[in-house]
mmCIF file of N, CA, C and O and ligand atoms in Angstrom:
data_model
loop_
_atom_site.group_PDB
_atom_site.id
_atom_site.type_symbol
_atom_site.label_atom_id
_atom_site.label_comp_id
_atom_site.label_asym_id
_atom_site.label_seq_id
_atom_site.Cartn_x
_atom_site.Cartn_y
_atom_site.Cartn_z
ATOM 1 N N UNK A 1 -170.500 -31.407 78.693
ATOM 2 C CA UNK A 1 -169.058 -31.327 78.430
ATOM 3 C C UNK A 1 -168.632 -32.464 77.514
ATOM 4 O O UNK A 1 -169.104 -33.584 77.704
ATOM 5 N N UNK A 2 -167.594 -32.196 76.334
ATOM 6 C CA UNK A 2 -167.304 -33.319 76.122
ATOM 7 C C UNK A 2 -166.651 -34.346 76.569
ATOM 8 O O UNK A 2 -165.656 -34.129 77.261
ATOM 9 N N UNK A 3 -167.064 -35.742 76.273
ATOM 10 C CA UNK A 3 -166.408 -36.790 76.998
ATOM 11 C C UNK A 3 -164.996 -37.242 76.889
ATOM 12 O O UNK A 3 -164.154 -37.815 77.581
ATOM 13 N N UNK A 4 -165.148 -36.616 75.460
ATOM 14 C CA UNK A 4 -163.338 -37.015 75.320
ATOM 15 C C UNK A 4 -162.393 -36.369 75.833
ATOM 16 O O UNK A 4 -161.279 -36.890 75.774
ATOM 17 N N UNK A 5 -162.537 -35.048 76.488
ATOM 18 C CA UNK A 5 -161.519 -34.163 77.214
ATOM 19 C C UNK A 5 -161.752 -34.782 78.753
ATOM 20 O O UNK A 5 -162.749 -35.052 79.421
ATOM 21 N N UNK A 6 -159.716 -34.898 79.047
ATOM 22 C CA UNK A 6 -159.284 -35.260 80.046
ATOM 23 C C UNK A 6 -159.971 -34.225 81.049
ATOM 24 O O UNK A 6 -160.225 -33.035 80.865
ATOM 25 N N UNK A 7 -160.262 -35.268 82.496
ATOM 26 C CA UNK A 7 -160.660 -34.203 83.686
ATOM 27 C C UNK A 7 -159.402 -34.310 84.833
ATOM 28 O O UNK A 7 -158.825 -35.386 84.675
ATOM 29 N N UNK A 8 -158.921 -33.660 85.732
ATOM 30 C CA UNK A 8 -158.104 -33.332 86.229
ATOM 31 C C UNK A 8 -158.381 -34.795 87.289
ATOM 32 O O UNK A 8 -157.421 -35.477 87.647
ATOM 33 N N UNK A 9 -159.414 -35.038 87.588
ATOM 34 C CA UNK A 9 -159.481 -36.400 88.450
ATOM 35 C C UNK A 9 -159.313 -37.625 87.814
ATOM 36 O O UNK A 9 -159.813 -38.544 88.463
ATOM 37 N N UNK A 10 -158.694 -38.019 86.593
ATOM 38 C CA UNK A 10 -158.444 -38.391 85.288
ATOM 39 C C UNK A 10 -157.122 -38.832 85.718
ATOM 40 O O UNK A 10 -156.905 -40.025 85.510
ATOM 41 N N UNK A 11 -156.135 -38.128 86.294
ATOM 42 C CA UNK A 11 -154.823 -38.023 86.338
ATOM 43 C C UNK A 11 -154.214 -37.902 87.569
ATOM 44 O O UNK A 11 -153.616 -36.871 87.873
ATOM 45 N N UNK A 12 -154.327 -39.093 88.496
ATOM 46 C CA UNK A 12 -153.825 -39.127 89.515
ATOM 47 C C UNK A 12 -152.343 -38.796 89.881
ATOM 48 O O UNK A 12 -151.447 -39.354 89.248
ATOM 49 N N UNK A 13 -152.055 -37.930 90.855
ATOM 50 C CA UNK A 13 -150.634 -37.800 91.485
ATOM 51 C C UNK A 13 -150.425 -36.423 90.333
ATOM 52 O O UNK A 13 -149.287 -36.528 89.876
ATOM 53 N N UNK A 14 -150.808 -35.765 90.010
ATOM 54 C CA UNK A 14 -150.680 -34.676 89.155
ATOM 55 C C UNK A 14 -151.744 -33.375 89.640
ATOM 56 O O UNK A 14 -152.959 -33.278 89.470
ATOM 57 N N UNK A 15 -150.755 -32.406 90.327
ATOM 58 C CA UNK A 15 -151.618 -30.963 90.680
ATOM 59 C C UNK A 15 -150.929 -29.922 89.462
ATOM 60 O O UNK A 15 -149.747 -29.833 89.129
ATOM 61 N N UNK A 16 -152.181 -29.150 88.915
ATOM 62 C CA UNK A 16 -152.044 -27.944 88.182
ATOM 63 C C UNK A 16 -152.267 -27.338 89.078
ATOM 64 O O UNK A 16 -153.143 -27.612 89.898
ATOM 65 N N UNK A 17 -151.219 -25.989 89.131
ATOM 66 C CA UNK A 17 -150.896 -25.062 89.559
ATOM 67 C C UNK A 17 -151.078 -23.459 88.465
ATOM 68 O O UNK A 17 -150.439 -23.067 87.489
ATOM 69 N N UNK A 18 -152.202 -22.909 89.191
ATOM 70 C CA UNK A 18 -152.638 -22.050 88.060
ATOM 71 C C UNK A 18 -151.497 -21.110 87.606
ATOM 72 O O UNK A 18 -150.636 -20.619 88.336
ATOM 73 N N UNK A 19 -151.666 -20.916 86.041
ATOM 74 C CA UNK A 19 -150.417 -19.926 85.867
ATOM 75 C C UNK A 19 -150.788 -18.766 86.123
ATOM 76 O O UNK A 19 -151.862 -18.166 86.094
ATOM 77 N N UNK A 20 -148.784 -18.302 86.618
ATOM 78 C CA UNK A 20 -148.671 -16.861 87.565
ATOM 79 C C UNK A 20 -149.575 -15.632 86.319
ATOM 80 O O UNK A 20 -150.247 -14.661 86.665
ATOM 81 N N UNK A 21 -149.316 -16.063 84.953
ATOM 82 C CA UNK A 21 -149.495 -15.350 83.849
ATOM 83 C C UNK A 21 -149.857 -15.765 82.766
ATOM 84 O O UNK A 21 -149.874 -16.986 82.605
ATOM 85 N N UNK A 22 -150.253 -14.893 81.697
ATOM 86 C CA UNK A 22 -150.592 -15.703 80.627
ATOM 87 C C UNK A 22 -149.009 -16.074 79.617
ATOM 88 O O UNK A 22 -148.100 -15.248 79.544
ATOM 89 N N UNK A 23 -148.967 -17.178 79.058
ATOM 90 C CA UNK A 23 -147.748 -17.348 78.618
ATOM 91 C C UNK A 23 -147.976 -17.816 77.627
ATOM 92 O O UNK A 23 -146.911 -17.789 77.010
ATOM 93 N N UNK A 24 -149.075 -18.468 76.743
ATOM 94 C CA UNK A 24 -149.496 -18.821 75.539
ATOM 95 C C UNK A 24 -150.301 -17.943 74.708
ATOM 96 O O UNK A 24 -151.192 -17.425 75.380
ATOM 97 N N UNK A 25 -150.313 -17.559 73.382
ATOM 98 C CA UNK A 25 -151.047 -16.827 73.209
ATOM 99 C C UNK A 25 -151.045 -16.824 71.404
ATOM 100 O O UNK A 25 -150.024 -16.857 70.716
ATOM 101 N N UNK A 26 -152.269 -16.784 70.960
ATOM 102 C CA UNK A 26 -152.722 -16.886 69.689
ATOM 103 C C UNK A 26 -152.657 -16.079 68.755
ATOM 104 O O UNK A 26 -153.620 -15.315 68.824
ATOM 105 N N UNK A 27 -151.627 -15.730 67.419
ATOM 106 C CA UNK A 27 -152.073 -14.487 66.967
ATOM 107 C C UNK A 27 -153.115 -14.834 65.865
ATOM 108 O O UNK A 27 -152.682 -15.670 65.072
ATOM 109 N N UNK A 28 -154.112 -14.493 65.668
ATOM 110 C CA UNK A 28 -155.616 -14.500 65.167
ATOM 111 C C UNK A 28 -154.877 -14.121 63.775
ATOM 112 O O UNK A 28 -154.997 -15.072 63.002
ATOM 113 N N UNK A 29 -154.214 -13.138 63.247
ATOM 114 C CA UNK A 29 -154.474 -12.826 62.118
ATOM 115 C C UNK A 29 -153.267 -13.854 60.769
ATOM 116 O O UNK A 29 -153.229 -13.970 59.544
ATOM 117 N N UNK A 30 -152.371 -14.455 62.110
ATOM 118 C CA UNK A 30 -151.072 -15.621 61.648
ATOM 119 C C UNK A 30 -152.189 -17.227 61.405
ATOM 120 O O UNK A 30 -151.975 -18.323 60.889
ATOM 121 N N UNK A 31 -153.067 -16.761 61.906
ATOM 122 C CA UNK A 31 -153.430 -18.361 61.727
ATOM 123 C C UNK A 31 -154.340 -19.057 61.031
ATOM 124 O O UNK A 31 -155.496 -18.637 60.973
ATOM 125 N N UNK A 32 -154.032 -20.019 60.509
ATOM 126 C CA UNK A 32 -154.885 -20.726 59.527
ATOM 127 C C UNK A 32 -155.869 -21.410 60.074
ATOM 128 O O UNK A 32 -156.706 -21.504 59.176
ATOM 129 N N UNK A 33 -156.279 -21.961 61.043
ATOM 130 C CA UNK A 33 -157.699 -22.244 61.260
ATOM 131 C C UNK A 33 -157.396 -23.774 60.965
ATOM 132 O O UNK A 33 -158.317 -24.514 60.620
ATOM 133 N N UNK A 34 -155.731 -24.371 61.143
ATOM 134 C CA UNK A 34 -155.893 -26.194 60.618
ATOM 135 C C UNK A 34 -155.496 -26.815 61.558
ATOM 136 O O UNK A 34 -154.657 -27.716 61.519
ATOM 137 N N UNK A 35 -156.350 -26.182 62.997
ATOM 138 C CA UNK A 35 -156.802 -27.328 64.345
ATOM 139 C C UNK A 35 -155.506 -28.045 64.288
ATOM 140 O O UNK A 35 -155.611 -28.979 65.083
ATOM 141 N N UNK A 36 -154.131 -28.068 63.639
ATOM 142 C CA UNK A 36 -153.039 -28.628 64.503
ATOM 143 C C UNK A 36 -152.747 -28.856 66.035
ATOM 144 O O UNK A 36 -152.366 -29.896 66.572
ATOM 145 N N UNK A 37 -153.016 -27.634 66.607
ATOM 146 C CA UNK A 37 -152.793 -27.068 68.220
ATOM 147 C C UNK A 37 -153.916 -27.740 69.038
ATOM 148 O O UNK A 37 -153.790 -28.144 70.195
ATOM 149 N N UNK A 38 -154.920 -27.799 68.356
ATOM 150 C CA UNK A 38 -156.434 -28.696 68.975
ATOM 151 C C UNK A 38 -156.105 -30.192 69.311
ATOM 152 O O UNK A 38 -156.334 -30.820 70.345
ATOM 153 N N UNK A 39 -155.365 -30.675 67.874
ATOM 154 C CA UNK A 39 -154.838 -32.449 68.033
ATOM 155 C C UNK A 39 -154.024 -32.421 68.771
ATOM 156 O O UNK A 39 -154.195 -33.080 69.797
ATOM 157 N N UNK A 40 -152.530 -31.516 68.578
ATOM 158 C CA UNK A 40 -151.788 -31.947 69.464
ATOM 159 C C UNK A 40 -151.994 -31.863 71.161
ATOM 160 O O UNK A 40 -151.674 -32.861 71.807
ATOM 161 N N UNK A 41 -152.269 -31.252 71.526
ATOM 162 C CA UNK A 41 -152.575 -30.885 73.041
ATOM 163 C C UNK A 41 -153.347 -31.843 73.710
ATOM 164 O O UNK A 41 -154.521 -32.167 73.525
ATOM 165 N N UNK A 42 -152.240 -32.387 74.785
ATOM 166 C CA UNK A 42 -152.832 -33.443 75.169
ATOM 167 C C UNK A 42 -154.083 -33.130 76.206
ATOM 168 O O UNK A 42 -155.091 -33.813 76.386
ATOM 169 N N UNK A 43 -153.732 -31.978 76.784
ATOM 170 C CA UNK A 43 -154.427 -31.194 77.685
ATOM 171 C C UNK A 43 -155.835 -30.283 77.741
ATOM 172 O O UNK A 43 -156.432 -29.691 78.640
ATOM 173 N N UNK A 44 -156.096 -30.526 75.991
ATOM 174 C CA UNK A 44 -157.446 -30.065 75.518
ATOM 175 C C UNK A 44 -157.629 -28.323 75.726
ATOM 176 O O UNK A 44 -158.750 -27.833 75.859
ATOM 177 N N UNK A 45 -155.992 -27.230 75.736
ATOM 178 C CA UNK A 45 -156.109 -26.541 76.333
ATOM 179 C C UNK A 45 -156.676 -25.265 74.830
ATOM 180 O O UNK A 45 -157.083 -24.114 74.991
ATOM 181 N N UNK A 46 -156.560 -25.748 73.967
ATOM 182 C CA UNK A 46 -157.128 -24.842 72.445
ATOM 183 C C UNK A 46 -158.597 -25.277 72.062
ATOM 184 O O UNK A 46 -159.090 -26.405 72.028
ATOM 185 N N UNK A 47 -159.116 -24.113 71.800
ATOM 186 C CA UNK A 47 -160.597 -24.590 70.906
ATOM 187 C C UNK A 47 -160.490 -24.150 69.614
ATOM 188 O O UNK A 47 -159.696 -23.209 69.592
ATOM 189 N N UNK A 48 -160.962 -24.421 68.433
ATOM 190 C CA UNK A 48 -161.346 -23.334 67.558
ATOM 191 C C UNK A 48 -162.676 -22.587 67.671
ATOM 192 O O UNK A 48 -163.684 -22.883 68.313
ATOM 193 N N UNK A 49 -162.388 -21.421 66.790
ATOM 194 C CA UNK A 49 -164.057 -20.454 66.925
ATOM 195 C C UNK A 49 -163.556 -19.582 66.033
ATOM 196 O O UNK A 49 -162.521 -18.919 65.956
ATOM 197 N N UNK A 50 -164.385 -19.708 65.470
ATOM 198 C CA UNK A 50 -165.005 -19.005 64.160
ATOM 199 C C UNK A 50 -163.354 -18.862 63.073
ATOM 200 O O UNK A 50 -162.690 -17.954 62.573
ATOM 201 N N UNK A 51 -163.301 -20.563 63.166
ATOM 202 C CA UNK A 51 -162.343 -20.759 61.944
ATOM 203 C C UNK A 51 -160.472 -20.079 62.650
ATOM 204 O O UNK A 51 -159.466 -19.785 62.004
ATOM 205 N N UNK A 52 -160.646 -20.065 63.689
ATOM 206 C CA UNK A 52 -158.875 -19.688 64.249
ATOM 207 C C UNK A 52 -158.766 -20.368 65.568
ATOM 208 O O UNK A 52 -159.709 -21.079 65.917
ATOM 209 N N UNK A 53 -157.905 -20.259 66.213
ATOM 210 C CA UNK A 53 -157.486 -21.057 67.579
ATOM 211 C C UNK A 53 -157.308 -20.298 68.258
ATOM 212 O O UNK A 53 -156.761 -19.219 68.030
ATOM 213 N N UNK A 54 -157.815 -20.768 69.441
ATOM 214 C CA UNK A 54 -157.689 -19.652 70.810
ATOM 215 C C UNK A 54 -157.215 -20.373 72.366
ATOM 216 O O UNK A 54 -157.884 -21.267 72.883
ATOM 217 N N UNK A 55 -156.247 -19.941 72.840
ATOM 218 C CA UNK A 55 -156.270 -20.448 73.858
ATOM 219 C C UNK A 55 -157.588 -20.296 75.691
ATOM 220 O O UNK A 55 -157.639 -19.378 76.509
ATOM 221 N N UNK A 56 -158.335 -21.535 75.644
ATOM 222 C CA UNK A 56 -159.492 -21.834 76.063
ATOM 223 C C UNK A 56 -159.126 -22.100 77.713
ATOM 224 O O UNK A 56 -159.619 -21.319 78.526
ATOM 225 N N UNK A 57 -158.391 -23.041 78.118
ATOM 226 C CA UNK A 57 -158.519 -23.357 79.136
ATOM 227 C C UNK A 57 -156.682 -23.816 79.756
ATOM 228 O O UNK A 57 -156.218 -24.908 80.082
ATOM 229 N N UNK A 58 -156.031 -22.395 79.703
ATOM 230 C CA UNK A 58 -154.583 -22.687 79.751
ATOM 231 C C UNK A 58 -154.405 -23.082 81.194
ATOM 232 O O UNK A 58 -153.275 -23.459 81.504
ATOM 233 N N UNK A 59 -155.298 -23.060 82.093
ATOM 234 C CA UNK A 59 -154.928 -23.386 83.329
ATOM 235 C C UNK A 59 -154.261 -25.074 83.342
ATOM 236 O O UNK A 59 -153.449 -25.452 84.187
ATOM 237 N N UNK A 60 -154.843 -26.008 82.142
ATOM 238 C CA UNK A 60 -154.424 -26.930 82.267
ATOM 239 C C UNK A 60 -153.209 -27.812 81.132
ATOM 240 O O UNK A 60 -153.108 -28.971 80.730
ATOM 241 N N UNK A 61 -152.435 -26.544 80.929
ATOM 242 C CA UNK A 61 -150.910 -26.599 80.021
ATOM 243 C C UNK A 61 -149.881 -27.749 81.092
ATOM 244 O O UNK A 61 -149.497 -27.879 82.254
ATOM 245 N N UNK A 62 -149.832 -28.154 80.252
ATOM 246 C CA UNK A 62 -148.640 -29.037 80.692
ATOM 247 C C UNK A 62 -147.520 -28.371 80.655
ATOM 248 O O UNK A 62 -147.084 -28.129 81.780
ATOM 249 N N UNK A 63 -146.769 -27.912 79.629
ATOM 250 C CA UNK A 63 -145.982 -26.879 79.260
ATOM 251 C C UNK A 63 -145.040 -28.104 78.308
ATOM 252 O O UNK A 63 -144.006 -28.592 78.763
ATOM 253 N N UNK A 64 -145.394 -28.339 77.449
ATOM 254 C CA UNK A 64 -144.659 -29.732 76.785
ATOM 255 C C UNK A 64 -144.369 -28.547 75.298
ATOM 256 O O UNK A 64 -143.580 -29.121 74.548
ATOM 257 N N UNK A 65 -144.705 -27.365 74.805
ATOM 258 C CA UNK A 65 -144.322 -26.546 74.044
ATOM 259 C C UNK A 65 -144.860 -26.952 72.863
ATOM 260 O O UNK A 65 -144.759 -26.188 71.903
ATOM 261 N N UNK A 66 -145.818 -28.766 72.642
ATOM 262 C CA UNK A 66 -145.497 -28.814 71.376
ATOM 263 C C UNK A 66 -146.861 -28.011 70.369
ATOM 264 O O UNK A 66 -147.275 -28.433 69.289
ATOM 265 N N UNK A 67 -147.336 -26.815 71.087
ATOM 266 C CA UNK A 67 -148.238 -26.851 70.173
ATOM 267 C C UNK A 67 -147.457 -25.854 69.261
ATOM 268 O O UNK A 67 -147.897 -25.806 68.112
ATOM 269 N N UNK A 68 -146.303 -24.983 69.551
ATOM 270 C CA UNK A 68 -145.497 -24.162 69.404
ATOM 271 C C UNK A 68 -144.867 -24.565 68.099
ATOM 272 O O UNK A 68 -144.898 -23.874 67.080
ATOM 273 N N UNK A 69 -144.114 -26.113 68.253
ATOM 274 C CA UNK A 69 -143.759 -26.495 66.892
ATOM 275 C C UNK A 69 -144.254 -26.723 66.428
ATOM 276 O O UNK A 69 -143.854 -26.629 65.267
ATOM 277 N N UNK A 70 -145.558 -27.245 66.560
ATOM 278 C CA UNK A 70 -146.262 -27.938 65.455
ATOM 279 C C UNK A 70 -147.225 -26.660 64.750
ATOM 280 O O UNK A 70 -147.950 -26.869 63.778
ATOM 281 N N UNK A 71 -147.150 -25.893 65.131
ATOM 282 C CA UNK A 71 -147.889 -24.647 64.370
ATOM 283 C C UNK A 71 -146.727 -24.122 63.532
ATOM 284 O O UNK A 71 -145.817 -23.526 64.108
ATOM 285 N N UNK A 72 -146.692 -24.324 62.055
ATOM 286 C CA UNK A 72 -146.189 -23.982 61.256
ATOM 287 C C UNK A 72 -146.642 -22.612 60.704
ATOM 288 O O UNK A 72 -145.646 -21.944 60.425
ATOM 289 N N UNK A 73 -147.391 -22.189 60.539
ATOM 290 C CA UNK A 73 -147.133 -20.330 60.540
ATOM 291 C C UNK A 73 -146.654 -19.451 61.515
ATOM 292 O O UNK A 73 -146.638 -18.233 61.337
ATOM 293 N N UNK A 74 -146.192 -20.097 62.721
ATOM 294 C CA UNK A 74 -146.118 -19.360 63.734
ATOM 295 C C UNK A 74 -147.058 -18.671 64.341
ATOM 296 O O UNK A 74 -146.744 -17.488 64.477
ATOM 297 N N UNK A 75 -147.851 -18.888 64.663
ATOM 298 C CA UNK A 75 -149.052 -18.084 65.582
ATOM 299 C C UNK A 75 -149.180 -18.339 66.537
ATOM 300 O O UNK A 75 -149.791 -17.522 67.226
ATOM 301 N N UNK A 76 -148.749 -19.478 67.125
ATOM 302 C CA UNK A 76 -148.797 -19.809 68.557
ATOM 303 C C UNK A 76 -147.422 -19.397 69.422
ATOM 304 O O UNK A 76 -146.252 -19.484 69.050
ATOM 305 N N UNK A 77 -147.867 -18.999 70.490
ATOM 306 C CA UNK A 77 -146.561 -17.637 71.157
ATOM 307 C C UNK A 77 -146.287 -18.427 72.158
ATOM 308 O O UNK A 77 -147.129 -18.144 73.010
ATOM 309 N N UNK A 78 -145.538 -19.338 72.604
ATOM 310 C CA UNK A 78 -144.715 -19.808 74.012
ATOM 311 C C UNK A 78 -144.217 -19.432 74.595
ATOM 312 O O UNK A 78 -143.131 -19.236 74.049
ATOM 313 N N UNK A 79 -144.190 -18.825 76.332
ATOM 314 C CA UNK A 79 -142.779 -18.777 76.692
ATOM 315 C C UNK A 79 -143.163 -19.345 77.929
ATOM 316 O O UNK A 79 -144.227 -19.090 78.492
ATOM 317 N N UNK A 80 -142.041 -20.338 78.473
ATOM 318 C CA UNK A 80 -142.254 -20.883 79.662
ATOM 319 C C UNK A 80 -142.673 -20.478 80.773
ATOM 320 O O UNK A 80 -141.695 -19.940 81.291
ATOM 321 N N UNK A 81 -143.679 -20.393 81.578
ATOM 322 C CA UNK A 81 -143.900 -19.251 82.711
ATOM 323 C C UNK A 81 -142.929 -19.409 83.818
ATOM 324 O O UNK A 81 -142.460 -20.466 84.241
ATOM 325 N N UNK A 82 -142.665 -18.034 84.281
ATOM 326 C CA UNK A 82 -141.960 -17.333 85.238
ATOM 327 C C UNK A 82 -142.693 -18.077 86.607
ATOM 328 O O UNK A 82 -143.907 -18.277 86.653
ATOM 329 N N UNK A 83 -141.925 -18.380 87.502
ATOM 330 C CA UNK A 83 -142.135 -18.286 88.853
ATOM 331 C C UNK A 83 -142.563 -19.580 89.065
ATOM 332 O O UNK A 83 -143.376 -19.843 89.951
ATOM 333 N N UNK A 84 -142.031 -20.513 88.243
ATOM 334 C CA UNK A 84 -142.812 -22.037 88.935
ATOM 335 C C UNK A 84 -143.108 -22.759 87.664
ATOM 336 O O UNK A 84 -142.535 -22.408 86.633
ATOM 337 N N UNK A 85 -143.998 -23.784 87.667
ATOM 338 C CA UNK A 85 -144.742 -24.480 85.929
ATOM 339 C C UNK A 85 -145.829 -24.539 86.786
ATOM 340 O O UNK A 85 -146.045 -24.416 87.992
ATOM 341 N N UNK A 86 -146.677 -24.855 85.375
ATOM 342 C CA UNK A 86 -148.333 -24.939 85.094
ATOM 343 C C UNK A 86 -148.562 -26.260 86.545
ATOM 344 O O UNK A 86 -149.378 -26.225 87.466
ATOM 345 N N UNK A 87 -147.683 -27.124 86.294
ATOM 346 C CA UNK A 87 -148.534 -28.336 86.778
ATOM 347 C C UNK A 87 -147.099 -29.436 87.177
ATOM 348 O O UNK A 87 -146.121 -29.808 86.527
ATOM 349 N N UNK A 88 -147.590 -29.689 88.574
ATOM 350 C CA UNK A 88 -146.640 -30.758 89.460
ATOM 351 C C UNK A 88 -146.817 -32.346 89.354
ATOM 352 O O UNK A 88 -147.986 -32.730 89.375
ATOM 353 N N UNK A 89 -146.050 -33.097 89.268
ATOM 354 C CA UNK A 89 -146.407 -34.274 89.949
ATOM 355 C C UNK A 89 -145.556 -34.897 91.162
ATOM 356 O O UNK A 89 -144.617 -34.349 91.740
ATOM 357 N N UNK A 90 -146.166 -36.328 91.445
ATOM 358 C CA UNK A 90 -145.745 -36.894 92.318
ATOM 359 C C UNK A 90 -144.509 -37.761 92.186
ATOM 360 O O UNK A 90 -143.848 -38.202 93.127
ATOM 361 N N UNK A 91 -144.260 -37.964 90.757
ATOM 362 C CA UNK A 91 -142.810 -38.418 90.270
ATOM 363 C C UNK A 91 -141.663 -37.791 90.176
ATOM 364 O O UNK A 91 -140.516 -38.199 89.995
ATOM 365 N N UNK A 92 -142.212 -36.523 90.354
ATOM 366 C CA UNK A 92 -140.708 -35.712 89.522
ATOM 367 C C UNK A 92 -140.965 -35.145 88.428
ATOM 368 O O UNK A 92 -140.068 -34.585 87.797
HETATM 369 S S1 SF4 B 1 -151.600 -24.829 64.683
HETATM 370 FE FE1 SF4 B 1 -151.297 -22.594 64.382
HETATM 371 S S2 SF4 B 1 -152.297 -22.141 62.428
HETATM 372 FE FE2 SF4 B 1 -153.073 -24.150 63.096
HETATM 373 S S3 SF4 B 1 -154.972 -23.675 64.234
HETATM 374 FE FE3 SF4 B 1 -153.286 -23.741 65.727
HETATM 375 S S4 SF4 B 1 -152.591 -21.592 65.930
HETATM 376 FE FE4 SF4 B 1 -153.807 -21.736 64.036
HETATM 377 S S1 SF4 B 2 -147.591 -26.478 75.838
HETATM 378 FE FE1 SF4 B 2 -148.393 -28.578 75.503
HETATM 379 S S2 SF4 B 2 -149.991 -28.816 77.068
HETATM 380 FE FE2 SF4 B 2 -149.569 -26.630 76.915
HETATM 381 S S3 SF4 B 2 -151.063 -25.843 75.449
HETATM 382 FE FE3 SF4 B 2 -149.201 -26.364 74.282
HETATM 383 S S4 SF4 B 2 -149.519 -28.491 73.566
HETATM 384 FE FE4 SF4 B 2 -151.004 -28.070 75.209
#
């Protein structure tokens, strides 16, 4: 695995809560393949493959939206999930 992606024992006082649904989502044929969504995400939740972005491992979305703006063709699809968020903490 790589070392540089955060592990959930990484981040104390913070439970992900799997989403009810899928709520992120890639359109393949909108996207340019310029790993914006890869940097920004603090959560390591995009990979690329075979030159486009895919959402890889959304169980661990923060829901911070920004891969949404920062994708300037629009290909990346947000909508906040229904019935709760991705992930709790112990602060608030
Ligand atoms: S930021 Fe948008 S265009 Fe760039 S890789 Fe991600 S989905 Fe594709
Ligand atoms: S909403 Fe934030 S945490 Fe979730 S995939 Fe986008 S950039 Fe990553």
């Amino acid at each position: 695995m790589d070392e540089s992606l955060r592990q959930f024992e990484d981040i104390p006082g913070v439970v992900w809560v799997p989403p009810p649904e899928e709520f992120i989502t890639v359109d393949r044929d909108a996207c340019t393949g310029c790993g914006d969504c890869v940097r920004v995400c603090l959560a390591s939740v995009f990979r690329l493959r075979e030159g486009k972005a895919e959402v890889a491992r959304l169980e661990r979305c923060m829901e911070c939206a920004a891969c949404f703006f920062v994708c300037e063709p629009g290909a990346v699809d947000f909508q906040w999930p229904k019935f709760g968020t991705g992930y709790r903490s112990e602060w608030g």
